[in-house]
């Protein structure tokens, strides 16, 4: 079956049972020996007795395929028996089950055997079956007086016909059938499947029929059912000691063997090969090792029945295209197994994702992951224990989500979002949504950004202020995990990252900063550039750093690199620092680029203009007055200048604070403090002045710290 998802065909596998003509060849579960043992047991069928054998297993365990293998083995015998298939589920009429059952045997004998004995047996069975066109009667199941309770509404001859069928007549007809069966040369094997699809009352009727005719000589009955369902059905029919009741009817009960681990591995490998070819592409490092780890940590045990493979991998075939490149294939498989085989766990995962991964990105660090995970421990155990295989589900969940494991569980506790692990909160949210939202980082877009220079501007436009910082961080993570393989323009890529920071949505992200733990964009970009250079071009770090500083459209990252190179002791990133003898030359270049940005009206719209102004006050103090005058020409109020340069700390109470820096020289490099205070008093006299500029100018006049959100005094 083919479905369309995102314009890509998705191949779904059908859960078809084997047929008798291919069952032995296509047996992938190694059950031929089991089928042969069952056929050997049917050798007890003889001219004096019948024989009832049951093949027992849960729904989807392969009972029908096992019957097909048994039929193939029976048909290969020197004197093959007559094979009769009866499916009570297809009858649909509880009161007609016995009539249809006998008629099915009759018709099969008539078709298969044209000899006189066969014809005679068919006539006797047909005559016996005709009784049940008129009365509801299951011979031998109960005393005659309680069985013939009602007569089918009829009139005329039909009513007379009912009266003709006295108890001795029916017993006589059954005796003739038994005699004909004893004289018949070939055994008859009746396969009865899908009993566990019937309604409970129909199950009861079918069991009574088998009890009634099970002693007919020369007939073997092979039943396929889920014993738990059948016993519950008999319980609902008020049959006492239902489990023992079956033992009285069935001579040999054979539970299907479990699937061997070797067969499970083979079936999973075959299912993987049926996925779309792009699914197996190594989108993430260590993907194969991850799948092997999950396989031996509960995944293989969760495939309990043959039908489980079709159900789980059909789910994978639908999920994988939507998650390709965003979540590692191993985790998609584990995720699908939980959806199908542990639905209560999946429901809890949707309802309370924090109970599996800890704090989510939207929590902004205000809650502790260990406390959240501890809160969910009891409920996780409750849903584990309600699964069909609690231990397997528990092991798989612990491996997929290591933070849920206790000290007794052996798990690999690495949680790496850049390796596509759904234990990483960002990847779990993508998996639960089946797409990347405006708050999620797309690893697919990140890789495309790194590999395709012509797509970088378009990809930047797709970012949002909620995911842009994490996107840049992801670039560095991918570089570290993949060694930056496939990147042919590493220098231009680093420059483009620097330029990207000075555009939307990074500008809006900086202006609307809400999280206490959010890193500045320039810091994240510097780390990503360091990772890229370390992975792809460690000997070119200084040259690339100088190129970025010279780039007029990458001012914020240029100042970050300049600061790390000349103003901080930063031995951790020596491979990305500019050479010491280039400081004077690069200072002049950077100051010119900042002045040009002021004159074009662009400087104060950058993500962190205060960072640029403070940096220049340290290394190019002589350039600062000129920059200040240029800013005054662009905006005579200097409101944006004040908001930029007086922005100091950020706290979790009310957010951004504004105050004079402890080192007043950072301000006085641009304007004497007394002159700035005079200007501040003029601005504060303007009743139209709004926050946060109001808070910034008050901090100058009063030399105190104020919150930009409401202008209140910030203490401490």
XYZ file of C-alpha atoms in Angstrom, residues 214-643:
430
model
C -15.423 -34.008 18.314
C -15.883 -37.725 18.819
C -16.902 -38.446 15.218
C -14.483 -41.111 13.963
C -11.866 -40.435 11.311
C -12.143 -36.647 11.759
C -9.427 -34.419 13.171
C -10.153 -30.872 14.265
C -7.448 -28.220 14.304
C -8.585 -25.145 16.209
C -6.812 -21.787 16.205
C -7.680 -19.444 19.036
C -6.517 -17.107 21.754
C -7.183 -19.202 24.870
C -7.515 -16.157 27.121
C -10.281 -14.695 24.968
C -12.078 -18.046 24.636
C -11.953 -18.733 28.386
C -13.284 -15.243 29.134
C -16.083 -15.809 26.602
C -17.043 -19.065 28.309
C -16.935 -17.322 31.683
C -19.375 -14.723 30.381
C -21.660 -17.587 29.294
C -21.590 -18.858 32.898
C -19.656 -22.002 32.013
C -18.178 -23.242 35.310
C -14.419 -23.783 35.419
C -14.033 -22.519 31.842
C -10.318 -23.319 31.577
C -10.887 -26.947 32.566
C -13.891 -27.092 30.261
C -11.542 -26.616 27.289
C -9.317 -29.421 28.544
C -12.291 -31.793 28.350
C -12.889 -30.907 24.701
C -9.352 -30.585 23.329
C -7.040 -33.585 23.539
C -3.820 -31.659 22.760
C -3.366 -27.929 23.335
C -0.227 -26.487 21.702
C 0.793 -22.911 22.553
C 2.735 -21.279 19.729
C 6.433 -20.911 20.546
C 7.794 -17.419 21.061
C 9.786 -15.845 18.255
C 13.498 -16.551 18.605
C 15.857 -13.598 18.997
C 17.519 -14.614 15.742
C 14.193 -14.439 13.899
C 13.382 -11.088 15.497
C 16.687 -9.661 14.319
C 16.135 -10.962 10.793
C 12.600 -9.550 10.633
C 13.755 -6.141 11.860
C 16.576 -6.070 9.300
C 14.118 -6.948 6.521
C 11.739 -4.231 7.701
C 14.568 -1.671 7.755
C 15.416 -2.515 4.150
C 11.819 -1.767 3.147
C 12.033 1.804 4.446
C 12.713 4.641 2.027
C 16.408 4.612 0.968
C 16.950 8.087 2.440
C 15.915 6.791 5.863
C 19.146 4.812 6.231
C 21.368 7.739 5.229
C 23.671 8.608 8.178
C 22.073 11.935 9.087
C 23.633 11.697 12.552
C 26.883 10.209 13.851
C 26.797 6.946 15.807
C 23.313 6.085 14.525
C 24.002 2.381 13.974
C 25.566 1.983 17.400
C 22.541 3.688 18.915
C 20.142 1.285 17.178
C 22.144 -1.714 18.372
C 22.030 -0.387 21.920
C 18.259 0.088 21.798
C 17.780 -3.343 20.213
C 19.460 -5.054 23.151
C 17.766 -2.757 25.680
C 14.166 -3.879 25.457
C 13.347 -3.182 21.804
C 13.653 -6.776 20.584
C 11.566 -8.078 23.498
C 8.758 -5.662 22.595
C 8.301 -7.449 19.260
C 6.359 -10.291 20.855
C 4.168 -11.366 17.922
C 4.705 -11.431 14.136
C 1.994 -8.808 13.728
C 3.989 -6.422 15.920
C 6.623 -6.067 13.196
C 4.071 -4.909 10.623
C 2.319 -2.549 13.044
C 5.494 -0.921 14.363
C 7.244 -0.579 11.013
C 4.112 0.724 9.293
C 4.120 3.421 11.964
C 7.824 4.062 11.347
C 7.196 4.359 7.599
C 4.727 7.172 8.294
C 6.766 8.972 10.987
C 10.238 8.750 9.476
C 9.833 11.106 6.469
C 8.513 13.846 8.772
C 11.366 13.353 11.261
C 14.163 12.545 8.813
C 17.284 14.479 9.699
C 15.644 15.863 12.851
C 15.636 12.688 14.986
C 18.041 9.766 14.602
C 16.426 6.696 12.990
C 17.142 4.512 16.035
C 15.074 6.813 18.233
C 12.287 7.009 15.638
C 12.097 3.203 15.802
C 12.056 3.208 19.610
C 9.493 6.022 19.623
C 7.225 4.080 17.216
C 7.569 0.907 19.298
C 6.341 2.820 22.342
C 3.435 4.303 20.364
C 2.265 0.864 19.195
C 3.254 -1.490 22.004
C 3.060 0.803 25.038
C 0.259 3.279 24.256
C -0.192 4.254 27.913
C 3.471 5.260 28.098
C 3.061 7.244 24.883
C -0.014 9.011 26.282
C 1.949 9.952 29.405
C 4.841 11.149 27.236
C 2.471 13.470 25.374
C 0.787 14.685 28.546
C 3.912 15.107 30.696
C 7.050 15.244 28.504
C 9.024 16.794 31.376
C 8.668 13.536 33.319
C 10.887 11.922 30.692
C 13.425 14.636 29.767
C 13.319 17.184 32.564
C 12.958 20.902 31.932
C 11.862 22.022 28.468
C 13.414 24.935 26.550
C 10.422 27.131 27.401
C 11.074 26.710 31.135
C 14.088 29.085 30.887
C 15.927 27.297 33.689
C 13.427 28.196 36.406
C 12.729 24.562 37.326
C 15.133 21.773 38.220
C 15.071 18.738 35.976
C 15.848 16.333 38.808
C 12.794 17.531 40.750
C 10.512 17.177 37.723
C 11.784 13.685 36.930
C 11.328 12.619 40.543
C 7.727 13.872 40.473
C 6.964 11.576 37.533
C 8.682 8.430 38.826
C 5.605 6.789 40.363
C 3.333 7.486 37.401
C 5.947 6.148 34.990
C 6.076 2.891 36.928
C 2.283 2.664 36.913
C 2.080 2.799 33.115
C 5.093 0.492 32.711
C 3.342 -2.180 34.752
C 0.182 -1.921 32.654
C 2.067 -2.878 29.477
C 2.114 -6.422 28.109
C 5.870 -6.609 28.709
C 6.698 -4.146 31.511
C 10.386 -5.031 31.787
C 11.049 -4.553 28.071
C 9.196 -1.236 27.985
C 10.999 -0.029 31.098
C 14.415 -0.925 29.647
C 13.674 0.791 26.343
C 12.361 3.951 28.000
C 15.408 4.095 30.275
C 17.714 3.805 27.267
C 15.805 6.377 25.215
C 15.424 8.727 28.195
C 18.445 8.107 30.479
C 17.317 10.640 33.074
C 14.414 8.327 33.971
C 16.716 5.426 34.872
C 17.601 4.618 38.449
C 21.038 3.680 39.710
C 20.319 -0.031 39.144
C 19.744 0.386 35.406
C 22.630 0.277 32.965
C 22.209 3.023 30.397
C 24.460 5.179 28.260
C 23.588 8.537 29.752
C 24.827 10.742 26.917
C 22.030 13.027 25.731
C 23.104 14.767 22.536
C 20.602 16.784 20.570
C 23.034 17.068 17.653
C 22.986 13.272 17.444
C 19.189 13.365 17.200
C 18.384 11.847 20.608
C 14.762 12.301 21.681
C 16.014 12.543 25.262
C 17.119 16.056 24.279
C 14.049 18.218 25.000
C 14.258 20.025 21.661
C 14.257 16.719 19.741
C 11.419 15.230 21.810
C 9.203 18.210 21.016
C 9.940 17.757 17.315
C 9.052 14.053 17.573
C 5.797 14.719 19.417
C 4.767 17.374 16.891
C 6.089 15.425 13.861
C 7.601 18.670 12.582
C 9.751 21.594 13.638
C 7.741 24.531 14.921
C 8.771 28.150 15.264
C 10.497 27.315 18.544
C 12.409 24.261 17.332
C 15.699 24.013 15.485
C 15.663 22.044 12.260
C 18.835 19.994 11.913
C 17.996 19.588 8.242
C 18.106 23.366 7.756
C 21.292 23.595 9.834
C 23.071 21.080 7.597
C 21.820 22.805 4.468
C 23.071 26.129 5.818
C 26.521 24.642 6.339
C 26.740 22.876 2.982
C 24.997 25.243 0.565
C 26.180 28.855 0.474
C 23.468 29.845 -1.995
C 20.715 28.858 0.469
C 22.000 30.655 3.575
C 20.094 33.907 3.172
C 16.844 32.059 2.535
C 17.379 29.779 5.532
C 18.083 32.786 7.768
C 14.699 34.210 6.764
C 13.016 31.029 8.022
C 14.412 31.408 11.537
C 12.392 32.927 14.367
C 13.431 34.885 17.425
C 12.584 31.779 19.461
C 14.921 29.378 17.663
C 17.630 31.525 16.063
C 20.131 31.302 18.950
C 19.746 27.533 19.189
C 20.151 27.318 15.415
C 23.603 28.939 15.607
C 24.524 26.713 18.536
C 23.433 23.730 16.456
C 25.898 24.690 13.696
C 28.770 24.322 16.127
C 27.429 21.082 17.563
C 27.116 19.544 14.105
C 30.658 20.620 13.275
C 31.982 18.943 16.418
C 30.045 15.731 15.837
C 30.712 15.336 12.098
C 34.135 16.946 11.780
C 32.594 19.533 9.420
C 32.886 17.058 6.565
C 31.468 18.230 3.278
C 31.946 21.954 3.923
C 33.888 23.429 1.038
C 33.788 27.137 1.969
C 34.646 27.167 5.659
C 35.915 30.770 5.617
C 32.829 32.126 3.883
C 30.605 30.069 6.179
C 32.172 31.684 9.249
C 31.766 35.143 7.729
C 28.142 34.391 6.860
C 27.463 33.342 10.447
C 28.909 36.651 11.602
C 26.739 38.561 9.145
C 23.652 36.543 10.110
C 23.858 37.755 13.728
C 23.370 41.369 12.626
C 20.072 40.593 10.881
C 16.592 39.569 11.884
C 15.468 37.605 13.790
C 18.589 37.994 15.967
C 17.942 41.717 16.372
C 14.415 41.091 17.638
C 15.640 38.269 19.869
C 18.056 40.650 21.576
C 15.483 43.433 21.974
C 12.849 41.068 23.420
C 15.138 39.100 25.679
C 13.022 37.242 28.229
C 15.148 34.407 29.548
C 17.581 34.894 32.394
C 19.892 32.221 31.002
C 19.850 33.281 27.348
C 23.345 33.713 25.945
C 24.089 36.726 23.741
C 23.973 35.876 20.048
C 27.559 37.010 19.483
C 28.840 34.657 22.181
C 26.994 31.665 20.683
C 28.206 32.603 17.199
C 31.815 32.846 18.373
C 31.599 29.363 19.897
C 30.090 27.950 16.696
C 32.807 29.564 14.571
C 35.461 28.157 16.907
C 33.988 24.662 16.524
C 33.885 24.971 12.741
C 37.465 26.194 12.486
C 38.741 23.595 14.937
C 37.027 20.842 12.928
C 37.745 21.996 9.380
C 40.571 24.552 9.256
C 42.539 24.898 12.514
C 45.553 26.404 10.747
C 43.420 29.141 9.173
C 41.773 30.401 12.352
C 43.622 33.710 12.621
C 43.035 34.563 8.967
C 39.320 33.779 9.234
C 39.035 35.801 12.450
C 40.669 38.802 10.753
C 38.364 38.441 7.758
C 35.297 38.595 10.023
C 36.582 41.685 11.866
C 37.004 43.437 8.528
C 33.465 42.531 7.437
C 31.305 45.690 7.863
C 28.094 43.604 7.963
C 29.304 41.416 10.849
C 29.997 44.092 13.466
C 28.638 42.307 16.543
C 30.592 39.085 15.999
C 33.595 41.142 14.848
C 33.662 42.862 18.243
C 33.300 39.490 20.008
C 36.316 38.104 18.142
C 38.262 41.349 18.691
C 37.476 41.279 22.427
C 38.522 37.636 22.771
C 41.691 38.329 20.799
C 42.921 41.469 22.546
C 40.883 42.282 25.664
C 40.427 38.915 27.389
C 42.711 36.123 28.480
C 41.213 33.463 26.231
C 43.590 30.552 25.831
C 40.733 28.123 25.101
C 40.255 29.508 21.604
C 43.805 30.350 20.550
C 43.217 28.865 17.088
C 40.560 31.534 16.379
C 42.328 34.579 17.809
C 43.908 37.336 15.754
C 47.664 37.755 15.839
C 48.963 40.249 18.405
C 50.710 42.434 15.829
C 47.424 43.017 13.989
C 45.690 44.777 16.899
C 46.377 48.373 15.845
C 45.439 47.777 12.247
C 42.250 45.916 13.093
C 41.275 48.518 15.699
C 41.251 51.180 12.999
C 39.218 48.963 10.675
C 36.669 48.143 13.373
C 36.309 51.796 14.452
C 35.739 52.865 10.841
C 33.090 50.178 10.342
C 31.296 51.266 13.523
C 31.352 54.922 12.413
C 30.004 53.949 9.003
C 27.214 52.030 10.722
C 26.373 55.117 12.791
C 26.285 57.382 9.743
C 23.993 54.956 7.921
C 21.680 54.809 10.924
C 22.303 51.084 11.353
C 24.392 50.829 14.510
C 21.672 51.226 17.131
C 19.449 48.678 15.386
C 22.050 45.920 15.779
C 21.488 43.160 18.363
C 23.926 44.552 20.947
C 25.087 48.092 20.115
C 26.105 48.726 23.742
C 28.652 45.915 23.449
C 30.178 47.662 20.418
C 30.269 51.055 22.132
C 31.841 49.670 25.290
C 34.432 47.737 23.325
C 35.537 50.799 21.360
C 35.831 52.827 24.558
C 38.600 50.451 25.626
C 40.656 50.234 22.451
C 39.820 53.304 20.381
C 39.041 55.973 22.936
C 40.132 58.713 20.582
C 37.476 57.641 18.055
C 34.589 57.721 20.528
C 33.782 61.495 20.545
C 33.442 61.446 16.772
C 31.112 58.468 16.989
C 29.092 60.260 19.704
C 28.635 63.339 17.534
C 27.601 61.181 14.621
C 24.999 59.512 16.855
C 23.704 62.943 17.952
C 23.277 63.932 14.310
C 21.250 60.786 13.632
C 19.120 61.151 16.812
C 19.322 64.402 18.739
C 17.493 62.886 21.728
C 20.248 60.275 22.168
C 17.550 58.024 23.669
C 18.687 54.944 21.765
C 22.319 55.666 22.668
C 21.389 55.809 26.359
C 19.393 52.566 26.190
